[in-house]
Structure formats: C-alpha cells, structure tokens
Short mmCIF file of C-alpha atoms and ligand atoms in Angstrom, two decimals:
data_model
loop_
_atom_site.label_atom_id
_atom_site.label_comp_id
_atom_site.label_asym_id
_atom_site.label_seq_id
_atom_site.Cartn_x
_atom_site.Cartn_y
_atom_site.Cartn_z
CA UNK M 155 -12.91 18.10 18.55
CA UNK M 156 -10.11 20.20 20.00
CA UNK M 157 -11.26 23.40 18.36
CA UNK M 158 -8.35 25.83 18.67
CA UNK M 159 -6.89 24.07 21.74
CA UNK M 160 -4.83 21.20 20.37
CA UNK M 161 -1.03 21.31 20.53
CA UNK M 162 -0.82 18.45 18.04
CA UNK M 163 0.80 19.38 14.73
CA UNK M 164 -2.04 19.30 12.22
CA UNK M 165 -1.72 17.58 8.84
CA UNK M 166 -5.27 18.63 8.06
CA UNK M 167 -5.89 21.64 5.88
CA UNK M 168 -8.47 22.87 8.39
CA UNK M 169 -6.80 22.79 11.83
CA UNK M 170 -9.19 22.05 14.67
CA UNK M 171 -11.52 20.13 12.36
CA UNK M 172 -10.49 16.66 13.50
CA UNK M 173 -13.04 14.30 14.95
CA UNK M 174 -12.17 12.72 18.27
CA UNK M 175 -12.08 8.92 17.97
CA UNK M 176 -13.65 7.48 21.12
CA UNK M 177 -13.73 3.73 20.43
CA UNK M 178 -13.91 1.16 17.67
CA UNK M 179 -15.69 -2.14 17.25
CA UNK M 180 -15.36 -4.41 14.22
CA UNK M 181 -15.69 -2.29 11.07
CA UNK M 182 -17.13 0.70 12.94
CA UNK M 183 -15.56 3.69 14.68
CA UNK M 184 -17.39 5.99 17.11
CA UNK M 185 -16.58 9.62 17.89
CA UNK M 186 -16.89 11.32 21.28
CA UNK M 187 -20.46 12.43 20.43
CA UNK M 188 -21.44 8.79 19.87
CA UNK M 189 -21.75 9.11 16.07
CA UNK M 190 -21.00 5.84 14.26
CA UNK M 191 -18.80 5.64 11.13
CA UNK M 192 -18.32 2.67 8.83
CA UNK M 193 -14.55 2.44 8.32
CA UNK M 194 -14.46 1.73 4.58
CA UNK M 195 -10.70 2.29 4.39
CA UNK M 196 -9.60 0.34 7.47
CA UNK M 197 -7.83 3.43 8.83
CA UNK M 198 -5.94 3.80 5.62
CA UNK M 199 -5.56 0.18 4.57
CA UNK M 200 -4.17 -0.83 7.97
CA UNK M 201 -6.93 -2.61 9.85
CA UNK M 202 -7.55 -6.17 8.76
CA UNK M 203 -9.10 -7.93 11.77
CA UNK M 204 -11.31 -5.03 12.89
CA UNK M 205 -11.27 -2.58 15.76
CA UNK M 206 -11.38 -3.62 19.42
CA UNK M 207 -10.36 -7.30 19.35
CA UNK M 208 -9.86 -8.13 23.04
CA UNK M 209 -7.38 -10.99 22.60
CA UNK M 210 -4.92 -8.68 20.83
CA UNK M 211 -5.20 -6.16 23.66
CA UNK M 212 -4.53 -9.04 26.12
CA UNK M 213 -1.42 -10.17 24.19
CA UNK M 214 -0.09 -6.60 24.24
CA UNK M 215 -0.74 -6.22 27.98
CA UNK M 216 0.88 -9.56 28.76
CA UNK M 217 4.02 -8.69 26.79
CA UNK M 218 4.21 -5.23 28.41
CA UNK M 219 4.21 -6.91 31.83
CA UNK M 220 6.81 -9.50 30.80
CA UNK M 221 9.44 -7.57 28.76
CA UNK M 222 8.58 -4.14 27.38
CA UNK M 223 11.80 -3.51 25.46
CA UNK M 224 15.24 -4.98 24.72
CA UNK M 225 17.96 -3.64 22.48
CA UNK M 226 19.04 -5.62 19.43
CA UNK M 227 22.73 -5.22 20.26
CA UNK M 228 22.45 -7.92 22.94
CA UNK M 229 18.97 -9.38 22.92
CA UNK M 230 16.22 -10.80 20.83
CA UNK M 231 12.79 -11.62 22.26
CA UNK M 232 10.49 -14.62 21.93
CA UNK M 233 7.72 -12.68 20.13
CA UNK M 234 10.26 -11.36 17.60
CA UNK M 235 11.61 -14.89 16.93
CA UNK M 236 8.13 -16.40 16.68
CA UNK M 237 6.88 -13.60 14.43
CA UNK M 238 9.88 -13.97 12.09
CA UNK M 239 9.14 -17.74 11.81
CA UNK M 240 5.49 -17.01 11.08
CA UNK M 241 6.27 -14.38 8.42
CA UNK M 242 8.93 -16.53 6.70
CA UNK M 243 6.37 -19.34 6.54
CA UNK M 244 3.84 -17.02 4.83
CA UNK M 245 6.35 -15.58 2.33
CA UNK M 246 6.97 -16.85 -1.22
CA UNK M 247 9.43 -19.74 -1.66
CA UNK M 248 13.04 -18.87 -0.87
CA UNK M 249 12.23 -15.67 1.00
CA UNK M 250 13.24 -16.65 4.48
CA UNK M 251 15.04 -13.73 6.13
CA UNK M 252 13.01 -11.15 8.00
CA UNK M 253 13.93 -7.83 9.57
CA UNK M 254 11.39 -5.78 11.50
CA UNK M 255 10.99 -2.03 11.04
CA UNK M 256 8.70 0.64 12.41
CA UNK M 257 6.57 1.42 9.32
CA UNK M 258 6.36 1.72 5.56
CA UNK M 259 8.87 4.52 5.01
CA UNK M 260 11.50 2.88 7.22
CA UNK M 261 10.81 -0.47 5.53
CA UNK M 262 11.39 0.94 2.06
CA UNK M 263 14.41 2.89 3.25
CA UNK M 264 15.78 -0.40 4.61
CA UNK M 265 15.04 -2.20 1.34
CA UNK M 266 16.99 0.49 -0.53
CA UNK M 267 19.97 0.10 1.80
CA UNK M 268 19.83 -3.70 1.66
CA UNK M 269 19.72 -3.67 -2.14
CA UNK M 270 22.75 -1.37 -2.46
CA UNK M 271 24.68 -3.29 0.18
CA UNK M 272 23.96 -6.58 -1.61
CA UNK M 273 25.48 -5.26 -4.84
CA UNK M 274 28.39 -3.66 -2.99
CA UNK M 275 29.29 -6.98 -1.39
CA UNK M 276 29.32 -8.54 -4.85
CA UNK M 277 31.79 -5.94 -6.09
CA UNK M 278 29.18 -3.76 -7.84
CA UNK M 279 29.34 -0.66 -5.66
CA UNK M 280 28.10 1.75 -8.35
CA UNK M 281 24.66 0.13 -8.31
CA UNK M 282 22.67 2.45 -6.03
CA UNK M 283 19.63 3.81 -7.92
CA UNK M 284 16.12 2.54 -7.40
CA UNK M 285 13.81 2.66 -10.42
CA UNK M 286 10.15 3.05 -9.53
CA UNK M 287 6.97 4.17 -11.28
CA UNK M 288 4.97 7.33 -11.73
CA UNK M 289 1.71 6.96 -9.76
CA UNK M 290 3.51 5.62 -6.72
CA UNK M 291 4.02 6.54 -3.09
CA UNK M 292 6.79 4.83 -1.14
CA UNK M 293 7.15 6.94 1.99
CA UNK M 294 8.22 10.18 3.54
CA UNK M 295 11.93 9.81 4.26
CA UNK M 296 14.32 11.59 1.91
CA UNK M 297 15.17 8.43 -0.08
CA UNK M 298 11.60 7.11 -0.25
CA UNK M 299 10.26 10.50 -1.33
CA UNK M 300 12.69 10.30 -4.23
CA UNK M 301 11.31 6.88 -5.18
CA UNK M 302 7.72 8.11 -5.01
CA UNK M 303 6.33 9.09 -8.41
CA UNK M 304 3.12 10.77 -7.24
CA UNK M 305 2.84 14.27 -8.68
CA UNK M 306 1.44 15.54 -5.40
CA UNK M 307 4.22 14.11 -3.27
CA UNK M 308 6.92 15.20 -5.70
CA UNK M 309 5.52 18.72 -5.66
CA UNK M 310 6.97 19.07 -2.16
CA UNK M 311 10.39 17.52 -2.77
CA UNK M 312 13.51 19.36 -1.74
CA UNK M 313 15.93 19.64 -4.70
CA UNK M 314 18.49 17.02 -3.61
CA UNK M 315 20.36 15.14 -6.33
CA UNK M 316 20.09 11.91 -4.35
CA UNK M 317 16.35 11.97 -4.96
CA UNK M 318 16.72 11.99 -8.69
CA UNK M 319 15.73 8.32 -9.05
CA UNK M 320 14.34 7.26 -12.44
CA UNK M 321 10.67 6.39 -12.98
CA UNK M 322 8.72 4.45 -15.60
CA UNK M 323 5.04 4.65 -16.54
CA UNK M 324 2.51 2.77 -14.42
CA UNK M 325 0.63 -0.22 -15.88
CA UNK M 326 -2.69 1.63 -15.84
CA UNK M 327 -4.71 0.10 -18.69
CA UNK M 328 -7.83 2.23 -17.99
CA UNK M 329 -5.87 5.46 -18.65
CA UNK M 330 -2.86 3.98 -20.46
CA UNK M 331 -0.11 6.61 -20.24
CA UNK M 332 1.38 5.16 -23.45
CA UNK M 333 -1.96 5.35 -25.29
CA UNK M 334 -1.91 1.65 -26.06
CA UNK M 335 -4.31 -1.22 -25.36
CA UNK M 336 -3.67 -4.67 -23.89
CA UNK M 337 -2.83 -7.20 -25.32
CA UNK M 338 -1.71 -5.47 -28.52
CA UNK M 339 0.62 -3.28 -26.44
CA UNK M 340 2.76 -6.38 -25.73
CA UNK M 341 3.37 -5.04 -22.24
CA UNK M 342 5.12 -1.89 -23.44
CA UNK M 343 4.85 -0.49 -19.89
CA UNK M 344 6.97 -3.37 -18.56
CA UNK M 345 9.43 -3.01 -21.45
CA UNK M 346 9.92 0.61 -20.38
CA UNK M 347 11.98 -0.83 -17.53
CA UNK M 348 14.52 -2.32 -19.94
CA UNK M 349 14.70 0.96 -21.86
CA UNK M 350 15.39 3.09 -18.80
CA UNK M 351 17.98 0.62 -17.50
CA UNK M 352 19.82 0.90 -20.83
CA UNK M 353 19.60 4.70 -20.68
CA UNK M 354 20.82 5.00 -17.08
CA UNK M 355 23.31 2.12 -17.31
CA UNK M 356 22.62 -1.20 -15.59
CA UNK M 357 25.78 -0.71 -13.56
CA UNK M 358 24.07 2.19 -11.71
CA UNK M 359 20.76 0.46 -10.89
CA UNK M 360 20.28 -1.48 -7.66
CA UNK M 361 16.59 -2.37 -7.83
CA UNK M 362 13.15 -1.84 -9.28
CA UNK M 363 10.49 -1.08 -6.67
CA UNK M 364 6.77 -1.46 -7.37
CA UNK M 365 3.54 -2.12 -5.50
CA UNK M 366 2.08 -5.30 -7.08
CA UNK M 367 -1.33 -3.59 -7.05
CA UNK M 368 -1.03 0.18 -6.85
CA UNK M 369 -2.57 1.51 -3.64
CA UNK M 370 -3.27 5.12 -2.74
CA UNK M 371 -1.48 6.62 -5.73
CA UNK M 372 -3.83 4.85 -8.16
CA UNK M 373 -6.60 3.14 -6.17
CA UNK M 374 -6.12 -0.57 -6.82
CA UNK M 375 -4.58 -0.47 -10.29
CA UNK M 376 -4.03 -4.12 -11.25
CA UNK M 377 -1.36 -4.66 -13.93
CA UNK M 378 -2.28 -6.95 -16.84
CA UNK M 379 -1.40 -10.66 -16.96
CA UNK M 380 2.27 -11.32 -17.62
CA UNK M 381 3.41 -7.89 -16.35
CA UNK M 382 5.45 -9.04 -13.34
CA UNK M 383 6.74 -12.13 -15.12
CA UNK M 384 8.19 -9.70 -17.70
CA UNK M 385 9.54 -7.40 -14.95
CA UNK M 386 11.24 -10.39 -13.27
CA UNK M 387 12.82 -11.42 -16.57
CA UNK M 388 14.18 -7.90 -17.17
CA UNK M 389 15.51 -7.60 -13.60
CA UNK M 390 17.31 -10.95 -13.92
CA UNK M 391 18.79 -10.01 -17.29
CA UNK M 392 20.32 -6.79 -15.94
CA UNK M 393 21.21 -8.12 -12.45
CA UNK M 394 18.74 -5.82 -10.74
CA UNK M 395 16.77 -6.70 -7.62
CA UNK M 396 12.97 -6.65 -7.67
CA UNK M 397 11.41 -5.12 -4.56
CA UNK M 398 7.72 -5.91 -4.16
CA UNK M 399 6.43 -2.94 -2.16
CA UNK M 400 3.59 -4.45 -0.16
CA UNK M 401 3.08 -1.81 2.50
CA UNK M 402 -0.64 -2.07 1.71
CA UNK M 403 -0.96 -5.37 -0.21
CA UNK M 404 1.01 -7.52 2.26
CA UNK M 405 -0.53 -9.88 4.82
CA UNK M 406 -3.71 -10.83 3.05
CA UNK M 407 -5.30 -7.58 1.84
CA UNK M 408 -5.62 -8.79 -1.79
CA UNK M 409 -6.89 -12.28 -0.86
CA UNK M 410 -3.42 -13.89 -0.95
CA UNK M 411 -0.64 -13.66 1.65
CA UNK M 412 1.20 -11.17 -0.57
CA UNK M 413 -0.06 -9.26 -3.60
CA UNK M 414 2.77 -10.44 -5.85
CA UNK M 415 1.46 -14.01 -5.49
CA UNK M 416 -1.24 -13.17 -8.06
CA UNK M 417 1.62 -13.40 -10.61
CA UNK M 418 4.31 -16.03 -11.18
CA UNK M 419 7.19 -13.84 -10.07
CA UNK M 420 9.23 -14.21 -6.90
CA UNK M 421 10.71 -10.92 -5.71
CA UNK M 422 14.08 -10.47 -3.99
CA UNK M 423 12.69 -8.21 -1.27
CA UNK M 424 9.19 -7.66 0.07
CA UNK M 425 8.38 -4.70 2.31
CA UNK M 426 5.06 -5.16 4.10
CA UNK M 427 3.73 -3.23 7.05
CA UNK M 428 0.15 -2.05 7.47
CA UNK M 429 -1.63 -5.39 7.82
CA UNK M 430 1.10 -7.01 9.90
CA UNK M 431 -0.33 -5.81 13.20
CA UNK M 432 -3.69 -4.56 11.85
CA UNK M 433 -2.85 -1.22 13.47
CA UNK M 434 -2.63 -2.57 17.03
CA UNK M 435 1.03 -1.47 17.25
CA UNK M 436 3.49 0.12 14.81
CA UNK M 437 5.56 -2.52 13.02
CA UNK M 438 6.56 -3.63 9.53
CA UNK M 439 8.61 -6.37 7.93
CA UNK M 440 11.37 -6.43 5.31
CA UNK M 441 11.52 -9.96 3.93
CA UNK M 442 14.42 -10.89 1.71
CA UNK M 443 15.55 -13.79 -0.39
CA UNK M 444 17.97 -16.43 0.83
CA UNK M 445 20.42 -15.49 -1.94
CA UNK M 446 20.76 -12.09 -0.25
CA UNK M 447 20.95 -13.61 3.23
CA UNK M 448 23.78 -15.89 2.02
CA UNK M 449 25.66 -12.95 0.49
CA UNK M 450 25.36 -10.99 3.73
CA UNK M 451 26.40 -14.00 5.80
CA UNK M 452 29.51 -14.56 3.66
CA UNK M 453 30.67 -10.96 4.22
CA UNK M 454 31.90 -11.22 7.77
CA UNK M 455 32.68 -7.55 8.29
CA UNK M 456 29.35 -6.10 7.11
CA UNK M 457 26.15 -6.16 9.11
CA UNK M 458 23.17 -6.61 6.75
CA UNK M 459 20.77 -4.40 8.65
CA UNK M 460 21.54 -1.38 10.74
CA UNK M 461 18.07 -1.36 12.23
CA UNK M 462 16.30 1.28 14.29
CA UNK M 463 16.02 1.49 18.08
CA UNK M 464 12.43 0.30 17.96
CA UNK M 465 12.94 -2.40 15.29
CA UNK M 466 11.56 -5.69 16.56
CA UNK M 467 9.96 -3.99 19.57
CA UNK M 468 8.69 -6.87 21.74
CA UNK M 469 5.24 -5.36 22.29
CA UNK M 470 4.75 -4.64 18.58
CA UNK M 471 5.94 -8.17 17.73
CA UNK M 472 3.55 -9.67 20.32
CA UNK M 473 0.68 -7.63 18.84
CA UNK M 474 1.57 -8.65 15.26
CA UNK M 475 1.97 -12.31 16.20
CA UNK M 476 -1.42 -12.33 17.93
CA UNK M 477 -2.99 -10.65 14.87
CA UNK M 478 -1.46 -13.10 12.38
CA UNK M 479 -2.54 -16.08 14.52
CA UNK M 480 -6.05 -14.59 14.72
CA UNK M 481 -6.14 -14.23 10.92
CA UNK M 482 -5.01 -17.84 10.46
CA UNK M 483 -7.45 -19.18 13.10
CA UNK M 484 -10.44 -17.43 11.51
CA UNK M 485 -9.38 -18.02 7.85
CA UNK M 486 -9.56 -14.28 7.29
CA UNK M 487 -7.41 -14.19 4.15
CA UNK M 488 -9.82 -16.60 2.42
CA UNK M 489 -12.74 -14.51 3.75
CA UNK M 490 -11.06 -11.37 2.43
CA UNK M 491 -10.93 -12.93 -1.07
CA UNK M 492 -14.59 -13.98 -0.91
CA UNK M 493 -15.93 -10.70 0.53
CA UNK M 494 -13.73 -8.80 -1.92
CA UNK M 495 -15.49 -10.53 -4.83
CA UNK M 496 -18.88 -9.74 -3.28
CA UNK M 497 -18.08 -6.06 -2.69
CA UNK M 498 -16.54 -5.67 -6.14
CA UNK M 499 -19.71 -7.09 -7.74
CA UNK M 500 -21.89 -4.72 -5.73
CA UNK M 501 -19.67 -1.78 -6.75
CA UNK M 502 -19.89 -2.89 -10.39
CA UNK M 503 -23.70 -2.85 -10.05
CA UNK M 504 -23.46 0.63 -8.52
CA UNK M 505 -21.37 1.71 -11.52
CA UNK M 506 -24.23 0.63 -13.81
CA UNK M 507 -26.57 2.97 -11.91
CA UNK M 508 -24.05 5.78 -11.45
CA UNK M 509 -22.31 7.13 -14.60
CA UNK M 510 -19.77 9.08 -12.53
CA UNK M 511 -17.99 5.77 -11.84
CA UNK M 512 -15.86 4.89 -14.85
CA UNK M 513 -13.89 1.94 -13.51
CA UNK M 514 -14.20 -0.58 -10.67
CA UNK M 515 -11.03 -2.58 -10.04
CA UNK M 516 -8.84 -4.37 -7.54
CA UNK M 517 -8.42 -7.69 -5.80
CA UNK M 518 -9.56 -8.97 -2.43
CA UNK M 519 -10.54 -6.09 -0.18
CA UNK M 520 -8.34 -3.59 -1.99
CA UNK M 521 -10.84 -2.08 -4.40
CA UNK M 522 -10.73 1.11 -6.39
CA UNK M 523 -13.27 3.38 -8.08
CA UNK M 524 -12.22 5.90 -10.71
CA UNK M 525 -14.52 8.85 -11.42
CA UNK M 526 -14.83 10.23 -14.95
CA UNK M 527 -16.97 12.80 -16.72
CA UNK M 528 -17.26 10.65 -19.83
CA UNK M 529 -17.36 6.87 -19.64
CA UNK M 530 -16.63 6.41 -23.35
CA UNK M 531 -13.50 8.50 -23.42
CA UNK M 532 -12.52 7.97 -19.73
CA UNK M 533 -12.03 11.72 -19.50
CA UNK M 534 -11.33 12.68 -15.89
CA UNK M 535 -12.82 15.65 -14.08
CA UNK M 536 -10.63 18.72 -13.80
CA UNK M 537 -8.76 18.86 -10.49
CA UNK M 538 -10.38 22.20 -9.70
CA UNK M 539 -13.71 20.44 -8.99
CA UNK M 540 -12.21 18.42 -6.10
CA UNK M 541 -14.58 15.51 -6.72
CA UNK M 542 -12.70 13.06 -4.47
CA UNK M 543 -12.38 15.55 -1.60
CA UNK M 544 -16.10 16.35 -1.80
CA UNK M 545 -16.98 12.65 -1.71
CA UNK M 546 -14.73 12.19 1.32
CA UNK M 547 -16.29 15.17 3.15
CA UNK M 548 -19.91 14.29 2.46
CA UNK M 549 -19.16 10.60 3.12
CA UNK M 550 -18.05 11.51 6.63
CA UNK M 551 -21.29 13.43 7.21
CA UNK M 552 -23.10 10.25 6.12
CA UNK M 553 -21.09 8.12 8.56
CA UNK M 554 -18.73 6.66 5.95
CA UNK M 555 -14.94 6.98 6.30
CA UNK M 556 -13.29 7.42 2.88
CA UNK M 557 -10.04 8.99 1.71
CA UNK M 558 -9.77 11.32 -1.28
CA UNK M 559 -7.25 10.30 -3.94
CA UNK M 560 -6.42 11.97 -7.24
CA UNK M 561 -4.02 12.04 -10.18
CA UNK M 562 -4.56 8.94 -12.32
CA UNK M 563 -4.45 10.78 -15.61
CA UNK M 564 -1.26 11.94 -17.26
CA UNK M 565 -1.40 15.20 -15.30
CA UNK M 566 -2.96 16.01 -11.95
CA UNK M 567 -6.58 15.25 -12.93
CA UNK M 568 -8.28 11.96 -12.17
CA UNK M 569 -10.31 11.43 -8.98
CA UNK M 570 -10.46 8.05 -7.35
CA UNK M 571 -11.23 6.21 -4.12
CA UNK M 572 -9.46 3.24 -2.57
CA UNK M 573 -11.74 1.06 -0.44
CA UNK M 574 -10.13 -1.32 2.03
CA UNK M 575 -12.52 -2.31 4.81
CA UNK M 576 -11.43 -4.87 7.44
CA UNK M 577 -11.43 -8.53 6.30
CA UNK M 578 -14.27 -9.30 8.74
CA UNK M 579 -16.83 -7.25 6.81
CA UNK M 580 -20.06 -9.16 6.13
CA UNK M 581 -22.33 -9.11 3.06
CA UNK M 582 -24.90 -6.89 4.78
CA UNK M 583 -22.14 -4.49 5.87
CA UNK M 584 -20.87 -4.38 2.25
CA UNK M 585 -24.44 -3.46 1.23
CA UNK M 586 -24.48 -0.72 3.88
CA UNK M 587 -21.14 0.61 2.56
CA UNK M 588 -22.39 0.68 -1.04
CA UNK M 589 -25.69 2.36 -0.17
CA UNK M 590 -23.91 5.07 1.89
CA UNK M 591 -21.47 5.58 -0.98
CA UNK M 592 -24.30 5.84 -3.53
CA UNK M 593 -26.09 8.45 -1.41
CA UNK M 594 -22.82 10.37 -0.98
CA UNK M 595 -22.05 10.41 -4.73
CA UNK M 596 -25.59 11.61 -5.51
CA UNK M 597 -25.27 14.44 -2.98
CA UNK M 598 -21.88 15.49 -4.39
CA UNK M 599 -23.30 15.50 -7.91
CA UNK M 600 -26.20 17.66 -6.78
CA UNK M 601 -23.99 20.05 -4.85
CA UNK M 602 -21.64 20.51 -7.82
CA UNK M 603 -24.41 20.43 -10.38
CA UNK M 604 -22.56 17.73 -12.32
CA UNK M 605 -23.67 16.23 -15.57
CA UNK M 606 -21.98 12.96 -16.55
CA UNK M 607 -22.31 10.67 -19.57
C1 LIG I 731 2.27 2.13 -0.64
C2 LIG I 731 2.83 2.84 0.54
N1 LIG I 731 4.16 2.82 0.75
C3 LIG I 731 4.72 3.44 1.80
C4 LIG I 731 3.96 4.14 2.71
C5 LIG I 731 4.61 4.84 3.88
O1 LIG I 731 4.29 4.15 5.07
P1 LIG I 731 4.41 4.88 6.49
O2 LIG I 731 3.44 6.00 6.49
O3 LIG I 731 4.08 3.79 7.48
O4 LIG I 731 5.81 5.35 6.64
C6 LIG I 731 2.57 4.20 2.54
C7 LIG I 731 1.72 4.94 3.49
O5 LIG I 731 0.57 5.17 3.31
C8 LIG I 731 1.99 3.53 1.43
O6 LIG I 731 0.67 3.56 1.20
#
C-alpha cells in the first residue's frame, strides 16, 4: 500500500487503501505481503487465460525487440494482419472487416462514428443517434457516456445535448421494468425499440447498441429467447444498424466466440475488447459487416476509420494473437462453457442454502447473483445498506476478489455481483470460490443484522 505517498490519481473512495499487486498465477493474485486472492472477476472480466502465462510474455518481448511501433499512415505490421485474419475467422458470417482500438470506450466511440458515416455515405446524413438501454454501461468518453443508461454513470453526466441519446428498458425478466412476464409479454421490451424509433423518427437513428448479455450494469442479465431475433427484425425494418456491444462478452466469455451467437441474429458491428488480449496488453476490436466495408470502399473520398495513434499497436496485437492462439490450442472456450455450467450449478445450490440470493443467471463464465430481501416478491435491499459493497469488502478480507454492482431495480436499489473468473478455473477452484463467497455473505449478514425470507 502507498499510504499517503502515491501520486497516482485515485478512483477509490478511500485514497491510500489500494493493495499492491505483486504477481499473479493462474486464477490467483498475490499482494506485496504475500496474501493470496482468488480472482473471481478476472480483473473485471478481462482475464481469460489466467495470470502469468509465460508464452504470452515471450511473444510480447519478441515483438518489442522486432518492431515496437509503426504508424498506420504508412505501415501495417504482421501481428496486426494475422490478428485481423484470426478475429474475422472467429466472427459471425459476413463480418469480415476489423479495426483495432485501445479499449472499450474507444471501440464504442468508433462504432458510433462508423454507423453514422455508413448512413451518411448512403445519403442519410440525419441518422446520427444511437439508441441503447437503461441498465447499460458503454464507456467513459463523451459519446459513450451518453449511450450508457446506468443511473450511477448518468448521475455524473455533463449537460451536453449531444448526449441526449434515447434509451429503452432492459430485458430483465427477474425485475421486469414493464411489470410483465415472459412469454405472455410477447417481448414487449424488444418492441419498445420500434416505439422509440417511431417517436424519434427513423431518419434520425443510426444504430441500436446493446450488450447481448448485460455485464456490470446488470450482472449477467440474459434476455429471453427470441429477443435479439426481434431486435434484428426491427432494425432491418427501419434501416438501423445493430451494434452488439461485446466489450465483456466477446472472445469466449459466454462459452461461444461472441455472446450474440446464443441467438440467431447477425449484428452489423461488434465491439469486443477485454478478452482479446486477456489483459496482457491494451487492445480491442471493432468488427463490421461486409455490407459496411463495401459501402466504405465505394466512397473513394472518405476513410472509414480515423483510428487512434495506438490503434493496432504491434505489441498489443502480438499479445492478443498469442492469447487467441493459446485459447484455441487449449480449447478454452469449450472449457469456459463447461466450467460455467458447473459453477452456475454450484451457485444455484448456494442459493438454496442462502435466502439472500434471489437469482443466479448468466452463460459460460459470465455469471450473476442478485441479492433480495424477499425471494417471493424479488424486493431488493435499499441502497443505503450497501450490501454489494460490504460483500466486496469482506470478500477481499477472505481472499476473494469481487466487484460491487447495484441498480437492477427501477430505481437505484438492487445489489448484484458479476462473477467472471478466468476460463482455466477448475472444479475444485470453483468450489473454493463458492465456499469463500458463502462465508463472506454470512459475515455480511451478521454484520448488518439482516433478516431475509
Ligand atoms: C460493457 C462495457 N462497455 C464498455 C466499457 C468501457 O471499456 P474501457 O474501460 O476499456 O474503456 C466497459 C468497461 O468496463 C464495459 O464493461
């Protein structure tokens, strides 16, 4: 800990309270005092292959010796070319153009610009708005903050008109914001998209952006069957692009290459970052459909992507390529699906023993727990109790890395946790995770004197 000495800008509410990460190995992290932590969130949903994989470090070192950086104005690099081939191969049919970015916010910002440019080149220059959902987080640039529907993120928005993008309700069946139940609802939450397009005017809307499975803003909320098929139909009808925001769900996290592949809907753009390099270097990908690539290619005077200085950085590309080859070689996406099922079952058993847990959900190793004070009514705890933050704090004391999440109800209430351990987790390590979590929840209940039904 750098108690009082650090010059690093703190994002923590208690400056000086950071732990010093000393080294990592597999699913574990160690601090400078030698204490071991099970990384149940994969360093927020980033780490897929585990900490400390030597062959990735070797690939990075080799690339740094060979070519550390080139600028896109004149050069490409072999790792960038090879990585683009690899990613296009993994992507859904027809999505074969790839641009590299530096992270999730820049990826979504790029998707926004690509979507508006696409319409502009087709003579529809008024189409600039992005519709997204409440219970969403899409990044921290000005445009992506405007797309984000999270109450907590929006609480800090500056009052720019540009950010006034429209939002629809999230497909959260456990706390349905429309007070309906599937299947009788007939996917009213998806039909909200058509309604808002009519209200705003289809000629002003460029795209609909959604995480196929909601990550941090909802902890693995999985929409019901047919949801994205309906979304695709509505987007096609109104000539609106569908952006599958896979900053978390991309590159295997849900047990398929991309989260949207759990539905029969092919997006126009996918943004995917965290799992691309498993955290070994900052990089993300914006993957877009050939129909867009062809439109851009036909417009000779317009460059499709005005990328960033560090877009396609050779060292980041070399790291990501080594990671994706490692995943393929060790069948880690299949293992993620299998271990995800195992962990979800164990969490469901924990929910039978622990009434605080109202819902267990998710796919692959993107699993969510929602905490409620009444399992019959799904009534959340009031925000003032800080259930999620207490679980995160006591979890850390118990050697379990978690991240507090809240706001799944209509207002700010609703505590939840998003678990996303590395794909290499074993059954016995899942058991260790669940038993540490159970102990942590019990201690939080005791400390807050909670009674749950
Ligand atoms: C779903 C989602 N989108 C976008 C972002 C922003 O990504 P970054 O922090 O890399 O800019 C995040 C970050 O956590 C995220 O979870």
